[in-house]
């Protein structure tokens, strides 16, 4: 992969940092990658090569590019961090012989002069993790502290891609920004075009496993002219840490010598974050957790029916504020809703487990019963997956490679059932 023609474009509508991405070892077309903002913040972004390098490193690794060459000088600290991040990804998601991308750059010889004054920002999505980061910051950091958050970035081009939908979210988050004295900065990007843009299955896996932290960090580096640190909101607390694209071992090493990436909120569980946000009434009234952006309407940004909405409603109910907010169309839950909607995964299992005791304290034995049944079902499924991977898949592979499928053919005759044998 080569990153060429890095350029900064500015007009009356705003400013844009652009680079040409040339794929060399996979069948993907040459494309333009950009990060942009509105005219109000046009002087806050720059064509920082760090942003494009961080944005492209994980797609280059995933699609098998042998090298990543980029114009411009790169901080050696960032380059070292990217090599470490690739090693983590290989350890977590690939075979040990997976070739890492060779980074071909010129090394930066010193700090930019003059230095950007200390200024902190964060990702202002309006979700629980995001609002908890801001709420914790306001309760614990004095305004003169360099870590006091002054700017919030709201991104269009990730889960929100339609400008009309983005405006709905901007309107909602603007009320929170004004209340918390945060400057809200809209950011636009086509970073999803580095993969099959409309393939939700691909992005669901690649985003979660490899790309989340890199994406947020790339966007942050675009604003290195304005900011010196960026807080990425943690998805998990310490006991719940799993291999993940946004991770305390990964996000900070996307930093450079003059720009810090912080992984915030790792000491708080999701329920503790919800309880923290519950103490901010306006935050509860503007909470946005739903990823079904196609159903968004002005003033209604949560469907109230998906797993993420139901999980958040359970937490709000457990802290006693679900009935005090109108961000969801319903103000109570029952056992049937939980059983119908909730599907546990490794990254959401701890989020439900921690709700059991607070829900019991509120006498919601019906909801606890449903959650426990879901947890039992999850562990049964995981046991099945482990059994298949340990015993069945090696047999299937041997049968396919050496017996030409005769074992499976014989099995179908003798035992027609048994999905564990299906491949």
CSV table of C-alpha atoms in Angstrom, one decimal:
chain,number,residue,atom,x,y,z
A,1,UNK,CA,0.0,0.0,0.0
A,2,UNK,CA,1.2,3.5,-0.8
A,3,UNK,CA,-0.2,6.7,0.6
A,4,UNK,CA,0.5,9.5,-1.8
A,5,UNK,CA,-0.6,13.1,-2.6
A,6,UNK,CA,-1.4,14.1,1.0
A,7,UNK,CA,-3.1,17.4,0.8
A,8,UNK,CA,-5.1,20.0,2.6
A,9,UNK,CA,-8.2,21.5,0.9
A,10,UNK,CA,-10.1,24.5,2.3
A,11,UNK,CA,-13.1,26.4,1.0
A,12,UNK,CA,-16.1,28.3,2.3
A,13,UNK,CA,-17.8,25.1,3.5
A,14,UNK,CA,-14.9,23.8,5.6
A,15,UNK,CA,-11.6,22.0,5.4
A,16,UNK,CA,-10.5,18.5,4.3
A,17,UNK,CA,-7.4,16.4,4.8
A,18,UNK,CA,-7.0,13.9,1.9
A,19,UNK,CA,-4.6,11.2,0.8
A,20,UNK,CA,-4.6,8.8,-2.2
A,21,UNK,CA,-4.5,5.2,-1.1
A,22,UNK,CA,-2.9,2.8,-3.6
A,23,UNK,CA,-3.4,-0.9,-2.9
A,24,UNK,CA,-0.5,-3.0,-4.2
A,25,UNK,CA,-1.1,-6.6,-3.1
A,26,UNK,CA,-4.8,-7.1,-3.1
A,27,UNK,CA,-7.5,-6.5,-5.6
A,28,UNK,CA,-8.8,-3.2,-4.4
A,29,UNK,CA,-9.0,0.0,-6.4
A,30,UNK,CA,-7.1,3.2,-5.8
A,31,UNK,CA,-9.1,5.5,-3.6
A,32,UNK,CA,-9.2,8.8,-1.8
A,33,UNK,CA,-9.3,8.8,2.0
A,34,UNK,CA,-10.4,12.0,3.8
A,35,UNK,CA,-11.2,13.6,7.1
A,36,UNK,CA,-13.1,16.9,7.1
A,37,UNK,CA,-14.9,19.4,9.3
A,38,UNK,CA,-17.0,22.5,8.9
A,39,UNK,CA,-15.8,26.1,8.2
A,40,UNK,CA,-16.0,27.0,11.9
A,41,UNK,CA,-13.2,24.5,12.7
A,42,UNK,CA,-11.3,24.6,9.4
A,43,UNK,CA,-8.2,25.9,11.1
A,44,UNK,CA,-8.3,23.1,13.7
A,45,UNK,CA,-7.4,20.2,11.3
A,46,UNK,CA,-4.3,19.5,9.2
A,47,UNK,CA,-3.0,17.0,6.7
A,48,UNK,CA,-1.2,15.1,9.4
A,49,UNK,CA,0.5,11.9,7.9
A,50,UNK,CA,0.0,10.3,11.3
A,51,UNK,CA,-3.8,10.2,10.8
A,52,UNK,CA,-3.5,8.4,7.5
A,53,UNK,CA,-0.9,6.0,8.7
A,54,UNK,CA,-3.0,4.9,11.7
A,55,UNK,CA,-6.1,4.8,9.6
A,56,UNK,CA,-4.6,2.4,7.0
A,57,UNK,CA,-2.3,0.1,9.0
A,58,UNK,CA,-5.0,-2.4,10.1
A,59,UNK,CA,-6.7,-2.6,6.7
A,60,UNK,CA,-3.3,-3.1,5.2
A,61,UNK,CA,-2.6,-6.0,7.6
A,62,UNK,CA,-6.0,-7.5,7.2
A,63,UNK,CA,-5.9,-7.6,3.4
A,64,UNK,CA,-2.4,-8.8,3.1
A,65,UNK,CA,-0.4,-5.7,2.0
A,66,UNK,CA,3.3,-6.3,2.2
A,67,UNK,CA,4.2,-2.7,3.0
A,68,UNK,CA,2.8,0.7,3.8
A,69,UNK,CA,4.7,3.6,2.3
A,70,UNK,CA,3.7,7.1,3.2
A,71,UNK,CA,4.8,10.6,2.2
A,72,UNK,CA,5.9,12.8,5.1
A,73,UNK,CA,7.8,12.4,8.3
A,74,UNK,CA,6.5,10.0,11.0
A,75,UNK,CA,7.2,10.1,14.7
A,76,UNK,CA,9.4,7.0,15.5
A,77,UNK,CA,7.4,6.5,18.7
A,78,UNK,CA,4.2,6.1,16.7
A,79,UNK,CA,5.9,3.8,14.2
A,80,UNK,CA,7.0,1.5,17.0
A,81,UNK,CA,3.5,1.6,18.5
A,82,UNK,CA,2.0,0.5,15.2
A,83,UNK,CA,4.4,-2.5,14.9
A,84,UNK,CA,3.4,-3.5,18.5
A,85,UNK,CA,-0.3,-3.1,17.6
A,86,UNK,CA,0.1,-5.4,14.6
A,87,UNK,CA,1.9,-8.0,16.7
A,88,UNK,CA,-1.1,-7.9,19.2
A,89,UNK,CA,-3.5,-8.4,16.3
A,90,UNK,CA,-1.6,-11.3,14.9
A,91,UNK,CA,-1.4,-12.9,18.3
A,92,UNK,CA,-5.2,-12.4,18.8
A,93,UNK,CA,-6.7,-13.0,15.4
A,94,UNK,CA,-4.3,-14.5,12.9
A,95,UNK,CA,-2.0,-17.5,12.5
A,96,UNK,CA,1.6,-17.1,13.9
A,97,UNK,CA,3.1,-16.9,10.4
A,98,UNK,CA,0.9,-14.0,9.3
A,99,UNK,CA,3.3,-11.4,7.7
A,100,UNK,CA,3.2,-8.0,9.3
A,101,UNK,CA,3.1,-4.9,7.1
A,102,UNK,CA,6.5,-3.2,6.6
A,103,UNK,CA,6.1,0.5,7.4
A,104,UNK,CA,8.2,2.6,5.0
A,105,UNK,CA,8.5,6.2,6.2
A,106,UNK,CA,10.9,9.0,7.0
A,107,UNK,CA,11.4,9.5,10.7
A,108,UNK,CA,10.5,12.9,12.3
A,109,UNK,CA,13.6,14.5,13.7
A,110,UNK,CA,11.9,16.6,16.4
A,111,UNK,CA,8.8,18.2,17.9
A,112,UNK,CA,6.7,20.5,15.7
A,113,UNK,CA,7.4,24.1,16.5
A,114,UNK,CA,5.7,25.9,18.0
A,115,UNK,CA,4.1,23.3,20.2
A,116,UNK,CA,0.3,23.0,20.4
A,117,UNK,CA,-0.9,24.3,23.8
A,118,UNK,CA,-2.3,21.6,26.1
A,119,UNK,CA,-5.9,20.9,25.2
A,120,UNK,CA,-8.0,17.7,25.8
A,121,UNK,CA,-10.8,16.2,23.7
A,122,UNK,CA,-12.9,13.1,23.6
A,123,UNK,CA,-15.3,11.2,21.4
A,124,UNK,CA,-18.7,12.6,22.0
A,125,UNK,CA,-21.1,10.0,20.7
A,126,UNK,CA,-23.8,10.4,23.3
A,127,UNK,CA,-23.6,6.8,24.5
A,128,UNK,CA,-23.1,5.5,28.0
A,129,UNK,CA,-19.3,5.2,27.7
A,130,UNK,CA,-19.0,8.6,26.2
A,131,UNK,CA,-21.2,10.4,28.7
A,132,UNK,CA,-19.5,8.6,31.6
A,133,UNK,CA,-16.1,9.9,30.4
A,134,UNK,CA,-17.3,13.4,30.3
A,135,UNK,CA,-19.2,13.2,33.5
A,136,UNK,CA,-16.2,11.7,35.4
A,137,UNK,CA,-14.0,14.4,33.9
A,138,UNK,CA,-16.2,17.2,35.1
A,139,UNK,CA,-16.5,15.8,38.6
A,140,UNK,CA,-12.8,15.2,39.0
A,141,UNK,CA,-10.7,17.6,36.9
A,142,UNK,CA,-10.5,21.4,37.6
A,143,UNK,CA,-10.8,23.6,34.5
A,144,UNK,CA,-7.2,24.6,34.6
A,145,UNK,CA,-6.0,21.0,34.4
A,146,UNK,CA,-4.5,20.0,31.0
A,147,UNK,CA,-6.8,16.9,31.1
A,148,UNK,CA,-10.0,19.0,31.4
A,149,UNK,CA,-12.0,18.1,28.4
A,150,UNK,CA,-12.7,21.1,26.2
A,151,UNK,CA,-13.6,19.6,22.8
A,152,UNK,CA,-15.9,16.7,21.8
A,153,UNK,CA,-15.7,15.1,18.3
A,154,UNK,CA,-18.8,13.7,16.8
A,155,UNK,CA,-18.1,11.6,13.7
A,156,UNK,CA,-20.2,11.1,10.6
A,157,UNK,CA,-19.1,8.2,8.4
A,158,UNK,CA,-19.0,5.3,10.9
A,159,UNK,CA,-22.4,4.0,12.1
A,160,UNK,CA,-24.0,7.3,11.1
A,161,UNK,CA,-23.5,7.9,7.3
A,162,UNK,CA,-26.5,10.0,6.2
A,163,UNK,CA,-26.1,13.8,6.7
A,164,UNK,CA,-29.8,14.1,7.7
A,165,UNK,CA,-29.4,11.5,10.4
A,166,UNK,CA,-26.2,13.1,11.6
A,167,UNK,CA,-28.0,16.4,12.1
A,168,UNK,CA,-30.5,14.7,14.4
A,169,UNK,CA,-27.6,13.4,16.5
A,170,UNK,CA,-25.8,16.8,16.4
A,171,UNK,CA,-29.0,18.5,17.7
A,172,UNK,CA,-29.2,16.1,20.6
A,173,UNK,CA,-25.5,16.1,21.6
A,174,UNK,CA,-25.4,19.9,21.2
A,175,UNK,CA,-27.6,20.3,24.3
A,176,UNK,CA,-25.2,18.2,26.3
A,177,UNK,CA,-22.2,20.1,25.0
A,178,UNK,CA,-23.6,23.4,26.0
A,179,UNK,CA,-24.5,22.2,29.5
A,180,UNK,CA,-21.0,20.8,30.0
A,181,UNK,CA,-19.2,23.7,28.4
A,182,UNK,CA,-17.7,21.5,25.6
A,183,UNK,CA,-17.0,22.7,22.1
A,184,UNK,CA,-18.8,20.2,19.8
A,185,UNK,CA,-16.8,19.6,16.6
A,186,UNK,CA,-18.4,17.6,13.7
A,187,UNK,CA,-16.0,15.3,11.8
A,188,UNK,CA,-16.7,13.7,8.4
A,189,UNK,CA,-14.8,10.7,7.0
A,190,UNK,CA,-15.0,7.9,4.5
A,191,UNK,CA,-12.7,5.6,6.5
A,192,UNK,CA,-15.2,2.8,6.0
A,193,UNK,CA,-14.2,2.7,2.3
A,194,UNK,CA,-11.0,1.0,3.4
A,195,UNK,CA,-13.1,-2.2,3.6
A,196,UNK,CA,-16.2,-3.4,1.8
A,197,UNK,CA,-18.2,-0.3,2.9
A,198,UNK,CA,-21.7,-1.8,2.8
A,199,UNK,CA,-20.8,-5.3,4.1
A,200,UNK,CA,-22.2,-5.1,7.7
A,201,UNK,CA,-21.0,-8.6,8.5
A,202,UNK,CA,-17.4,-7.7,7.6
A,203,UNK,CA,-17.5,-4.4,9.5
A,204,UNK,CA,-19.1,-6.0,12.5
A,205,UNK,CA,-16.2,-8.4,12.9
A,206,UNK,CA,-13.3,-6.3,11.6
A,207,UNK,CA,-14.4,-3.2,13.4
A,208,UNK,CA,-14.8,-4.9,16.8
A,209,UNK,CA,-11.7,-7.1,16.6
A,210,UNK,CA,-9.1,-4.9,14.8
A,211,UNK,CA,-10.2,-1.4,13.7
A,212,UNK,CA,-12.1,0.5,16.4
A,213,UNK,CA,-9.2,2.0,18.3
A,214,UNK,CA,-7.2,2.7,15.1
A,215,UNK,CA,-10.2,4.6,13.6
A,216,UNK,CA,-10.7,6.8,16.6
A,217,UNK,CA,-7.0,7.5,16.9
A,218,UNK,CA,-6.7,8.4,13.2
A,219,UNK,CA,-9.5,10.9,13.5
A,220,UNK,CA,-7.9,12.3,16.7
A,221,UNK,CA,-4.5,12.8,15.0
A,222,UNK,CA,-6.2,14.9,12.3
A,223,UNK,CA,-6.8,17.5,15.1
A,224,UNK,CA,-3.2,17.5,16.5
A,225,UNK,CA,-3.0,21.1,15.4
A,226,UNK,CA,-5.7,21.9,18.0
A,227,UNK,CA,-5.5,19.1,20.6
A,228,UNK,CA,-2.7,17.4,22.5
A,229,UNK,CA,-4.7,14.5,23.9
A,230,UNK,CA,-7.7,12.5,23.0
A,231,UNK,CA,-9.7,10.2,25.3
A,232,UNK,CA,-11.2,7.1,23.8
A,233,UNK,CA,-14.0,5.7,25.9
A,234,UNK,CA,-13.4,2.2,27.1
A,235,UNK,CA,-15.8,-0.6,26.2
A,236,UNK,CA,-14.9,-2.9,29.1
A,237,UNK,CA,-13.6,-2.7,32.6
A,238,UNK,CA,-10.5,-4.5,33.8
A,239,UNK,CA,-12.2,-7.8,34.9
A,240,UNK,CA,-14.0,-8.0,31.6
A,241,UNK,CA,-11.1,-7.2,29.2
A,242,UNK,CA,-11.0,-9.4,26.1
A,243,UNK,CA,-9.1,-9.1,22.8
A,244,UNK,CA,-10.7,-6.2,21.1
A,245,UNK,CA,-10.0,-3.5,18.6
A,246,UNK,CA,-10.3,-0.8,21.2
A,247,UNK,CA,-8.1,-2.0,24.1
A,248,UNK,CA,-5.9,-0.5,26.9
A,249,UNK,CA,-2.9,-2.3,25.4
A,250,UNK,CA,-3.7,-0.9,21.9
A,251,UNK,CA,-5.1,2.6,22.0
A,252,UNK,CA,-2.3,4.3,23.9
A,253,UNK,CA,0.4,3.0,21.5
A,254,UNK,CA,-1.3,4.9,18.7
A,255,UNK,CA,0.1,8.0,20.4
A,256,UNK,CA,3.0,10.1,19.0
A,257,UNK,CA,5.5,12.2,20.9
A,258,UNK,CA,3.3,15.3,20.7
A,259,UNK,CA,-0.2,13.7,20.8
A,260,UNK,CA,-1.5,11.4,23.5
A,261,UNK,CA,-4.2,8.8,23.0
A,262,UNK,CA,-5.8,7.8,26.3
A,263,UNK,CA,-8.0,4.8,27.0
A,264,UNK,CA,-10.5,6.2,29.5
A,265,UNK,CA,-12.9,4.6,32.1
A,266,UNK,CA,-11.3,1.2,32.4
A,267,UNK,CA,-11.8,1.2,36.2
A,268,UNK,CA,-15.6,1.5,35.8
A,269,UNK,CA,-17.9,-1.3,34.8
A,270,UNK,CA,-20.7,-0.5,32.3
A,271,UNK,CA,-23.2,-0.5,35.2
A,272,UNK,CA,-21.1,1.9,37.2
A,273,UNK,CA,-20.8,4.1,34.2
A,274,UNK,CA,-24.6,4.1,33.8
A,275,UNK,CA,-25.0,5.0,37.5
A,276,UNK,CA,-22.5,7.9,36.9
A,277,UNK,CA,-24.5,9.2,34.0
A,278,UNK,CA,-27.7,8.8,35.9
A,279,UNK,CA,-26.5,11.6,38.2
A,280,UNK,CA,-26.6,14.0,35.2
A,281,UNK,CA,-30.3,14.5,34.4
A,282,UNK,CA,-29.7,16.1,31.0
A,283,UNK,CA,-27.3,13.3,30.1
A,284,UNK,CA,-30.1,10.7,30.8
A,285,UNK,CA,-32.5,12.8,28.7
A,286,UNK,CA,-30.2,12.8,25.6
A,287,UNK,CA,-28.7,9.3,25.9
A,288,UNK,CA,-28.1,7.7,22.5
A,289,UNK,CA,-27.1,4.0,22.4
A,290,UNK,CA,-28.9,2.5,19.4
A,291,UNK,CA,-27.0,1.7,16.2
A,292,UNK,CA,-30.2,1.3,14.1
A,293,UNK,CA,-29.6,4.8,12.6
A,294,UNK,CA,-32.1,4.2,9.8
A,295,UNK,CA,-35.0,4.6,12.3
A,296,UNK,CA,-33.7,7.9,13.9
A,297,UNK,CA,-36.2,10.8,14.0
A,298,UNK,CA,-35.7,14.2,15.5
A,299,UNK,CA,-35.7,13.8,19.3
A,300,UNK,CA,-35.9,10.0,19.0
A,301,UNK,CA,-32.6,8.2,18.6
A,302,UNK,CA,-33.2,4.9,20.2
A,303,UNK,CA,-35.4,2.1,18.8
A,304,UNK,CA,-36.1,0.6,22.2
A,305,UNK,CA,-36.2,-2.9,20.7
A,306,UNK,CA,-32.6,-4.0,19.8
A,307,UNK,CA,-30.3,-5.8,22.2
A,308,UNK,CA,-28.3,-2.7,22.9
A,309,UNK,CA,-31.4,-0.6,23.8
A,310,UNK,CA,-32.8,-3.4,26.0
A,311,UNK,CA,-29.5,-3.8,27.8
A,312,UNK,CA,-29.3,-0.1,28.4
A,313,UNK,CA,-32.9,0.0,29.7
A,314,UNK,CA,-32.1,-2.8,32.1
A,315,UNK,CA,-29.2,-0.8,33.5
A,316,UNK,CA,-31.3,2.4,33.8
A,317,UNK,CA,-34.0,0.4,35.5
A,318,UNK,CA,-31.4,-1.1,37.9
A,319,UNK,CA,-30.3,2.4,38.9
A,320,UNK,CA,-33.9,3.7,39.1
A,321,UNK,CA,-34.1,6.2,36.3
A,322,UNK,CA,-35.7,4.4,33.3
A,323,UNK,CA,-39.0,5.9,34.2
A,324,UNK,CA,-37.5,9.4,34.3
A,325,UNK,CA,-36.3,9.6,30.7
A,326,UNK,CA,-38.1,9.7,27.4
A,327,UNK,CA,-35.2,8.5,25.2
A,328,UNK,CA,-36.9,5.1,25.0
A,329,UNK,CA,-40.5,4.6,23.9
A,330,UNK,CA,-41.2,2.3,26.9
A,331,UNK,CA,-40.5,2.8,30.6
A,332,UNK,CA,-40.5,-0.7,31.8
A,333,UNK,CA,-39.3,-4.2,30.7
A,334,UNK,CA,-40.6,-7.7,31.2
A,335,UNK,CA,-39.3,-11.2,31.0
A,336,UNK,CA,-40.6,-11.8,27.5
A,337,UNK,CA,-38.8,-8.8,26.1
A,338,UNK,CA,-35.5,-10.0,27.5
A,339,UNK,CA,-35.9,-13.5,26.3
A,340,UNK,CA,-36.9,-12.4,22.8
A,341,UNK,CA,-34.3,-9.7,22.3
A,342,UNK,CA,-31.1,-10.5,24.2
A,343,UNK,CA,-28.4,-12.6,22.5
A,344,UNK,CA,-25.2,-12.8,24.6
A,345,UNK,CA,-21.7,-12.6,23.2
A,346,UNK,CA,-18.3,-12.7,24.9
A,347,UNK,CA,-18.2,-8.9,25.0
A,348,UNK,CA,-21.7,-8.4,26.4
A,349,UNK,CA,-21.8,-11.3,28.9
A,350,UNK,CA,-20.2,-9.3,31.8
A,351,UNK,CA,-22.6,-6.4,31.1
A,352,UNK,CA,-25.6,-8.7,31.9
A,353,UNK,CA,-23.9,-10.5,34.8
A,354,UNK,CA,-23.4,-7.3,36.7
A,355,UNK,CA,-27.1,-6.4,36.5
A,356,UNK,CA,-28.3,-9.4,38.4
A,357,UNK,CA,-27.7,-8.1,41.9
A,358,UNK,CA,-29.0,-4.5,41.4
A,359,UNK,CA,-32.1,-5.8,39.7
A,360,UNK,CA,-32.7,-8.2,42.6
A,361,UNK,CA,-32.4,-5.3,45.0
A,362,UNK,CA,-35.2,-3.7,43.1
A,363,UNK,CA,-37.3,-6.8,43.3
A,364,UNK,CA,-37.2,-7.5,39.6
A,365,UNK,CA,-36.9,-11.3,39.9
A,366,UNK,CA,-38.6,-11.7,36.5
A,367,UNK,CA,-35.8,-9.9,34.7
A,368,UNK,CA,-33.1,-11.7,36.7
A,369,UNK,CA,-34.7,-15.0,35.8
A,370,UNK,CA,-34.6,-14.2,32.1
A,371,UNK,CA,-31.0,-12.9,32.3
A,372,UNK,CA,-29.9,-16.1,34.1
A,373,UNK,CA,-31.5,-18.3,31.5
A,374,UNK,CA,-29.7,-16.3,28.8
A,375,UNK,CA,-26.4,-16.8,30.6
A,376,UNK,CA,-27.0,-20.6,30.9
A,377,UNK,CA,-27.8,-20.7,27.1
A,378,UNK,CA,-24.7,-18.8,26.3
A,379,UNK,CA,-22.4,-21.1,28.2
A,380,UNK,CA,-24.1,-24.2,26.6
A,381,UNK,CA,-23.4,-22.7,23.2
A,382,UNK,CA,-19.8,-21.9,24.0
A,383,UNK,CA,-19.3,-25.5,25.3
A,384,UNK,CA,-20.7,-26.7,22.0
A,385,UNK,CA,-18.4,-24.4,20.0
A,386,UNK,CA,-15.4,-25.6,22.0
A,387,UNK,CA,-16.3,-29.3,21.5
A,388,UNK,CA,-16.6,-28.7,17.8
A,389,UNK,CA,-13.3,-26.9,17.5
A,390,UNK,CA,-11.4,-29.4,19.6
A,391,UNK,CA,-12.7,-32.7,18.3
A,392,UNK,CA,-15.1,-32.3,15.3
A,393,UNK,CA,-13.3,-29.8,13.1
A,394,UNK,CA,-10.0,-31.8,13.0
A,395,UNK,CA,-12.0,-34.9,12.0
A,396,UNK,CA,-13.8,-32.9,9.3
A,397,UNK,CA,-10.6,-31.4,8.0
A,398,UNK,CA,-8.9,-34.9,7.8
A,399,UNK,CA,-12.0,-36.3,6.1
A,400,UNK,CA,-12.0,-33.5,3.5
A,401,UNK,CA,-8.3,-33.6,2.8
A,402,UNK,CA,-7.7,-37.4,2.8
A,403,UNK,CA,-11.0,-39.3,2.7
A,404,UNK,CA,-12.8,-37.1,0.2
A,405,UNK,CA,-15.8,-36.6,2.5
A,406,UNK,CA,-16.6,-40.3,2.9
A,407,UNK,CA,-16.9,-40.0,6.7
A,408,UNK,CA,-19.6,-37.3,6.4
A,409,UNK,CA,-21.4,-39.3,3.7
A,410,UNK,CA,-21.4,-42.4,5.9
A,411,UNK,CA,-22.6,-40.3,8.9
A,412,UNK,CA,-25.5,-38.9,6.8
A,413,UNK,CA,-26.7,-42.4,6.1
A,414,UNK,CA,-26.4,-43.8,9.6
A,415,UNK,CA,-27.2,-40.6,11.6
A,416,UNK,CA,-29.1,-38.1,9.5
A,417,UNK,CA,-29.2,-35.5,12.3
A,418,UNK,CA,-26.4,-33.8,14.2
A,419,UNK,CA,-25.7,-30.3,13.2
A,420,UNK,CA,-22.3,-30.5,15.0
A,421,UNK,CA,-21.0,-32.3,11.9
A,422,UNK,CA,-22.2,-29.7,9.4
A,423,UNK,CA,-19.4,-27.6,7.8
